[in-house]
Short mmCIF file of C-alpha atoms and ligand atoms in Angstrom, two decimals:
data_model
loop_
_atom_site.label_atom_id
_atom_site.label_comp_id
_atom_site.label_asym_id
_atom_site.label_seq_id
_atom_site.Cartn_x
_atom_site.Cartn_y
_atom_site.Cartn_z
CA MET A 1 154.72 46.14 -5.65
CA ILE A 2 155.06 49.91 -5.96
CA LYS A 3 152.67 51.72 -3.59
CA GLU A 4 150.63 54.35 -5.42
CA LYS A 5 151.35 57.87 -4.20
CA ILE A 6 148.38 59.69 -2.70
CA THR A 7 147.95 62.84 -4.77
CA GLU A 8 147.66 66.29 -3.21
CA GLU A 9 144.31 66.71 -4.95
CA TYR A 10 142.91 63.62 -3.23
CA ALA A 11 144.50 64.32 0.16
CA VAL A 12 143.28 67.93 0.43
CA SER A 13 139.69 67.07 -0.51
CA LYS A 14 139.60 64.03 1.77
CA ILE A 15 140.77 65.98 4.81
CA ILE A 16 138.10 68.66 4.29
CA VAL A 17 135.32 66.14 3.72
CA ASP A 18 136.38 63.92 6.64
CA ASN A 19 136.57 66.85 9.04
CA TYR A 20 133.26 68.34 7.99
CA PHE A 21 131.39 65.05 8.27
CA LYS A 22 132.95 64.27 11.64
CA LYS A 23 131.76 67.68 12.92
CA LEU A 24 128.29 67.35 11.38
CA LYS A 25 127.77 63.79 12.61
CA ASN A 26 128.78 64.78 16.11
CA MET A 27 126.35 67.70 16.11
CA LEU A 28 123.34 65.83 14.68
CA SER A 29 122.46 65.40 18.34
CA CYS A 30 123.34 68.28 20.62
CA ASP A 31 122.15 70.16 23.70
CA VAL A 32 121.37 73.50 22.06
CA ALA A 33 120.99 74.46 18.41
CA VAL A 34 121.31 78.21 17.95
CA VAL A 35 119.93 79.57 14.69
CA GLY A 36 121.48 82.86 13.54
CA GLY A 37 125.00 84.18 14.03
CA GLY A 38 124.22 87.82 14.82
CA PRO A 39 125.19 89.47 18.14
CA ALA A 40 122.52 87.61 20.14
CA GLY A 41 123.31 84.18 18.69
CA LEU A 42 127.07 84.66 19.06
CA VAL A 43 126.92 85.76 22.71
CA CYS A 44 124.39 83.04 23.56
CA SER A 45 126.38 80.22 21.98
CA TYR A 46 129.65 81.45 23.51
CA ILE A 47 128.27 81.41 27.08
CA LEU A 48 126.70 77.98 26.57
CA ALA A 49 129.91 76.45 25.21
CA LYS A 50 131.95 78.05 28.02
CA ASN A 51 129.68 76.14 30.39
CA ASN A 52 130.41 72.83 28.66
CA ILE A 53 127.12 72.67 26.83
CA LYS A 54 127.19 71.02 23.41
CA VAL A 55 126.12 73.79 21.06
CA ALA A 56 125.79 74.05 17.30
CA LEU A 57 125.37 77.41 15.58
CA PHE A 58 123.63 77.48 12.19
CA GLU A 59 124.00 80.54 9.99
CA ARG A 60 122.30 81.00 6.64
CA LYS A 61 124.98 83.26 5.19
CA ALA A 62 128.68 82.74 4.52
CA SER A 63 129.77 85.19 7.20
CA LEU A 64 128.75 85.49 10.83
CA GLY A 65 127.97 88.75 12.56
CA GLY A 66 124.47 89.40 11.19
CA GLY A 67 123.55 93.06 11.43
CA ILE A 68 126.78 94.07 13.17
CA TRP A 69 128.60 94.63 9.89
CA GLY A 70 126.19 97.33 8.80
CA GLY A 71 126.64 99.55 11.88
CA GLY A 72 124.14 102.34 11.24
CA MET A 73 123.32 102.87 7.58
CA MET A 74 126.63 101.21 6.62
CA PHE A 75 128.68 103.52 8.87
CA ASN A 76 130.49 100.61 10.45
CA PHE A 77 130.65 101.66 14.09
CA ILE A 78 128.75 100.03 16.95
CA LEU A 79 127.44 101.54 20.17
CA VAL A 80 126.50 99.76 23.35
CA GLN A 81 125.56 101.10 26.78
CA LYS A 82 128.47 101.61 29.19
CA GLU A 83 127.02 98.89 31.44
CA LEU A 84 128.43 96.37 28.97
CA LYS A 85 132.03 97.15 29.95
CA GLY A 86 132.36 93.77 31.68
CA MET A 87 131.13 91.91 28.63
CA PHE A 88 133.43 93.88 26.33
CA LYS A 89 136.31 92.97 28.61
CA GLU A 90 135.34 89.28 28.54
CA PHE A 91 135.41 89.32 24.73
CA ASN A 92 138.58 91.46 24.67
CA ILE A 93 136.91 94.15 22.54
CA ASN A 94 138.70 97.50 22.11
CA TYR A 95 136.43 100.49 22.59
CA GLU A 96 136.19 104.16 23.46
CA VAL A 97 133.84 105.61 26.06
CA VAL A 98 131.79 108.47 24.60
CA ASP A 99 129.65 110.98 26.56
CA ASN A 100 130.27 108.87 29.65
CA ARG A 101 127.33 106.86 28.35
CA TYR A 102 128.27 104.63 25.42
CA LEU A 103 131.07 102.28 24.44
CA VAL A 104 131.96 102.68 20.77
CA THR A 105 133.78 100.10 18.71
CA GLY A 106 134.25 99.21 15.06
CA ALA A 107 131.92 96.65 13.50
CA PRO A 108 134.86 94.49 12.29
CA GLU A 109 136.41 94.68 15.79
CA LEU A 110 133.15 93.49 17.35
CA VAL A 111 132.51 90.66 14.90
CA GLY A 112 136.15 89.56 15.02
CA SER A 113 136.33 89.54 18.81
CA LEU A 114 133.00 87.75 19.29
CA LEU A 115 133.80 85.16 16.67
CA PHE A 116 137.28 84.52 18.06
CA SER A 117 135.78 83.78 21.50
CA VAL A 118 132.96 81.67 20.05
CA CYS A 119 135.46 79.47 18.19
CA LYS A 120 137.81 79.17 21.15
CA ALA A 121 134.92 78.22 23.46
CA GLY A 122 134.13 75.23 21.23
CA VAL A 123 130.93 76.25 19.48
CA GLU A 124 130.56 74.23 16.27
CA ILE A 125 129.68 76.62 13.48
CA PHE A 126 127.76 75.62 10.37
CA ASN A 127 127.55 78.51 7.94
CA PHE A 128 125.75 78.27 4.59
CA ILE A 129 123.00 76.25 6.32
CA SER A 130 119.43 77.42 6.89
CA ALA A 131 117.00 76.14 9.47
CA GLU A 132 113.95 75.69 7.29
CA ASP A 133 111.67 74.09 9.86
CA LEU A 134 111.49 72.51 13.29
CA VAL A 135 111.05 68.98 14.58
CA VAL A 136 108.14 69.04 17.05
CA LYS A 137 106.97 66.01 18.99
CA LYS A 138 104.32 65.90 21.72
CA ASN A 139 104.01 69.68 21.46
CA ARG A 140 107.72 70.25 22.21
CA VAL A 141 110.51 71.42 19.92
CA CYS A 142 113.17 68.73 19.77
CA GLY A 143 115.26 69.56 16.72
CA LEU A 144 115.75 71.38 13.44
CA VAL A 145 115.14 70.70 9.79
CA LEU A 146 118.20 71.87 7.85
CA ASN A 147 119.11 72.53 4.29
CA TRP A 148 121.83 74.34 2.34
CA THR A 149 121.07 78.01 1.83
CA ALA A 150 122.02 77.46 -1.82
CA VAL A 151 119.16 74.96 -2.15
CA GLU A 152 116.76 77.47 -0.60
CA MET A 153 117.99 80.27 -2.91
CA ALA A 154 117.82 78.19 -6.06
CA LYS A 155 114.39 76.90 -5.00
CA LEU A 156 115.55 73.36 -5.71
CA HIS A 157 113.30 70.48 -4.76
CA VAL A 158 115.75 68.85 -2.35
CA ASP A 159 114.64 67.24 0.87
CA PRO A 160 116.38 68.45 4.02
CA LEU A 161 118.15 66.59 6.82
CA ASN A 162 117.14 66.71 10.48
CA MET A 163 119.07 67.05 13.69
CA GLU A 164 118.01 66.69 17.31
CA ALA A 165 118.57 69.23 20.08
CA LYS A 166 117.29 69.49 23.63
CA TYR A 167 116.65 73.20 23.00
CA VAL A 168 116.55 75.49 19.98
CA VAL A 169 117.29 79.22 20.10
CA ASP A 170 115.72 81.44 17.45
CA ALA A 171 118.30 84.23 17.05
CA THR A 172 117.32 85.00 13.46
CA GLY A 173 116.81 88.75 13.97
CA HIS A 174 113.90 90.74 12.55
CA GLU A 175 112.79 87.75 10.49
CA CYS A 176 112.17 85.48 13.51
CA SER A 177 112.04 82.81 10.82
CA VAL A 178 112.16 79.81 13.13
CA THR A 179 109.30 80.90 15.40
CA LYS A 180 107.31 82.06 12.36
CA LYS A 181 107.57 78.57 10.91
CA LEU A 182 106.40 77.00 14.16
CA ILE A 183 103.36 79.25 14.32
CA GLU A 184 102.48 78.59 10.65
CA ARG A 185 102.43 74.85 11.19
CA LYS A 186 99.22 73.03 11.94
CA GLY A 187 98.81 70.88 15.02
CA VAL A 188 100.83 72.93 17.52
CA LYS A 189 99.20 74.12 20.72
CA LEU A 190 100.51 77.58 21.62
CA GLU A 191 100.55 78.39 25.32
CA LEU A 192 103.49 80.67 26.08
CA VAL A 193 102.83 83.02 23.15
CA SER A 194 99.68 83.55 21.10
CA GLY A 195 101.37 84.26 17.74
CA ILE A 196 103.81 86.71 16.09
CA HIS A 197 102.97 90.12 17.55
CA GLY A 198 105.32 92.06 15.22
CA GLU A 199 107.69 94.93 15.98
CA LYS A 200 106.57 98.35 17.13
CA PHE A 201 108.01 101.70 15.98
CA MET A 202 111.54 102.87 16.73
CA ASN A 203 112.07 103.67 20.40
CA VAL A 204 115.64 103.07 21.51
CA GLU A 205 115.04 103.12 25.24
CA LEU A 206 111.99 100.87 25.24
CA GLY A 207 113.32 98.58 22.52
CA GLU A 208 116.55 97.96 24.39
CA ARG A 209 114.71 97.16 27.61
CA GLU A 210 112.05 95.01 25.97
CA VAL A 211 114.47 92.90 23.97
CA ILE A 212 115.91 91.61 27.23
CA GLU A 213 112.49 91.13 28.88
CA ASN A 214 111.19 89.29 25.80
CA SER A 215 114.13 86.89 25.57
CA LYS A 216 112.64 83.66 26.85
CA GLU A 217 111.05 80.33 26.06
CA VAL A 218 108.09 80.94 23.74
CA PHE A 219 107.19 77.30 23.13
CA PRO A 220 108.41 74.23 24.98
CA GLY A 221 111.98 73.73 23.80
CA LEU A 222 112.16 76.99 21.80
CA PHE A 223 113.75 80.24 23.04
CA VAL A 224 113.87 83.59 21.27
CA ALA A 225 116.93 85.85 21.57
CA GLY A 226 117.84 89.22 20.08
CA MET A 227 115.60 91.06 17.66
CA SER A 228 113.48 87.96 17.08
CA ALA A 229 112.34 88.30 20.72
CA ASN A 230 110.91 91.75 20.01
CA ALA A 231 109.51 90.65 16.65
CA VAL A 232 107.69 87.69 18.23
CA LEU A 233 106.50 89.41 21.40
CA GLY A 234 105.81 92.88 20.06
CA GLY A 235 108.69 95.03 21.31
CA HIS A 236 109.97 98.26 19.77
CA ARG A 237 112.76 98.62 17.19
CA MET A 238 115.90 100.22 18.55
CA GLY A 239 118.12 100.72 15.49
CA PRO A 240 121.90 100.80 15.63
CA ILE A 241 122.58 100.12 19.29
CA PHE A 242 123.60 96.60 20.21
CA GLY A 243 123.75 96.31 24.02
CA GLY A 244 120.28 94.79 24.24
CA MET A 245 121.15 92.15 21.64
CA MET A 246 124.21 91.02 23.55
CA LEU A 247 122.44 91.00 26.93
CA SER A 248 119.54 89.11 25.40
CA GLY A 249 121.91 86.36 24.21
CA LYS A 250 123.39 86.25 27.71
CA LYS A 251 119.96 85.99 29.37
CA VAL A 252 118.86 83.09 27.15
CA ALA A 253 122.17 81.26 27.70
CA GLU A 254 121.82 81.64 31.47
CA SER A 255 118.23 80.36 31.40
CA LEU A 256 119.33 77.35 29.35
CA ILE A 257 122.23 76.59 31.68
CA LYS A 258 119.71 76.36 34.54
CA LYS A 259 117.51 73.99 32.54
CA LEU A 260 120.34 71.77 31.35
O1 LIG B 301 119.92 90.09 12.31
P1 LIG B 301 120.90 89.61 13.31
O2 LIG B 301 122.10 90.42 13.55
O3 LIG B 301 120.07 89.31 14.65
P2 LIG B 301 120.27 89.75 16.18
O4 LIG B 301 121.37 89.00 16.79
O5 LIG B 301 120.72 91.29 16.09
C1 LIG B 301 119.90 92.26 15.52
C2 LIG B 301 120.79 93.39 15.05
O6 LIG B 301 121.72 92.96 14.10
C3 LIG B 301 119.99 94.57 14.44
C4 LIG B 301 119.31 95.35 15.48
C5 LIG B 301 120.19 96.05 16.50
O7 LIG B 301 119.54 96.98 17.16
O8 LIG B 301 118.13 95.44 15.48
O9 LIG B 301 119.12 94.10 13.45
O10 LIG B 301 118.94 89.69 16.79
O11 LIG B 301 121.39 88.14 12.91
C6 LIG B 301 120.48 87.15 12.56
C7 LIG B 301 121.23 86.10 11.73
O12 LIG B 301 120.36 85.00 11.52
C8 LIG B 301 120.57 84.50 10.21
C9 LIG B 301 120.82 85.75 9.37
O13 LIG B 301 121.51 85.45 8.18
C10 LIG B 301 121.63 86.61 10.34
O14 LIG B 301 123.01 86.44 10.18
N1 LIG B 301 119.36 83.74 9.84
C11 LIG B 301 118.11 84.23 9.66
N2 LIG B 301 117.24 83.23 9.40
C12 LIG B 301 117.98 82.08 9.42
C13 LIG B 301 119.33 82.41 9.70
C14 LIG B 301 117.66 80.69 9.24
N3 LIG B 301 116.41 80.29 9.00
N4 LIG B 301 118.66 79.78 9.33
C15 LIG B 301 119.94 80.18 9.58
N5 LIG B 301 120.29 81.47 9.77
#
């Protein structure tokens, strides 16, 4: 009997589908689910994975990097405080020191370097997926409700899928969409935070300091990192400076490492 040849069309599709489902199935139960692939989410998930923690990163959009790409008003350069030299070195980011005060790098350089390290550290990335809700049991976050961003955009009536995680990190930026959803829901008892306080006016110095202070557990099992920390806990905006975002991701990762 002549064996039928496997066509290229079949083989290519099968490999993609098999690999994706293997990755998804493996991550339906993980240690930490990070929502949002901006600077805070990228740094946080990198440090967790480097410490052998099983981490999945969910990003609504096609590309990761969040607000990094935009620099300031689409001028695609990024500034961080010179104290971040060590972190820039760890991520192998090229930069210039300006005014003996800031490190300056290109937005593509920053996204590329962060993403390279995140992938190499073993973070499993799921782009095109939105966290639309949380799984909460006995007043503790224990997972995410996920759907395709395309479903959300088209407003299709399609039920989501769920995944379980020991901890969830809301790194969704100004939107703080994950924590917002938690607070909207009935039947949750808030203890660590009373509600969404909202961001205050632009103040670079205060905003940068507060974003680190505010990066913490706001509900059992749920941490906020990056701009969502200031949006939830009422910190100032700081505009196009990204040191606080990166340090916030680091702080949350280190807190989680202690807990896990
Ligand atoms: O906005 P974003 O870059 O958040 P961040 O890490 O950094 C903030 C800075 O970019 C900037 C700033 C600097 O001074 O203030 O704004 O705190 O990245 C957030 C990412 O989360 C994704 C969104 O597409 C973006 O890439 N995101 C938001 N909501 C969801 C989500 C969701 N529900 N599910 C999945 N991804």
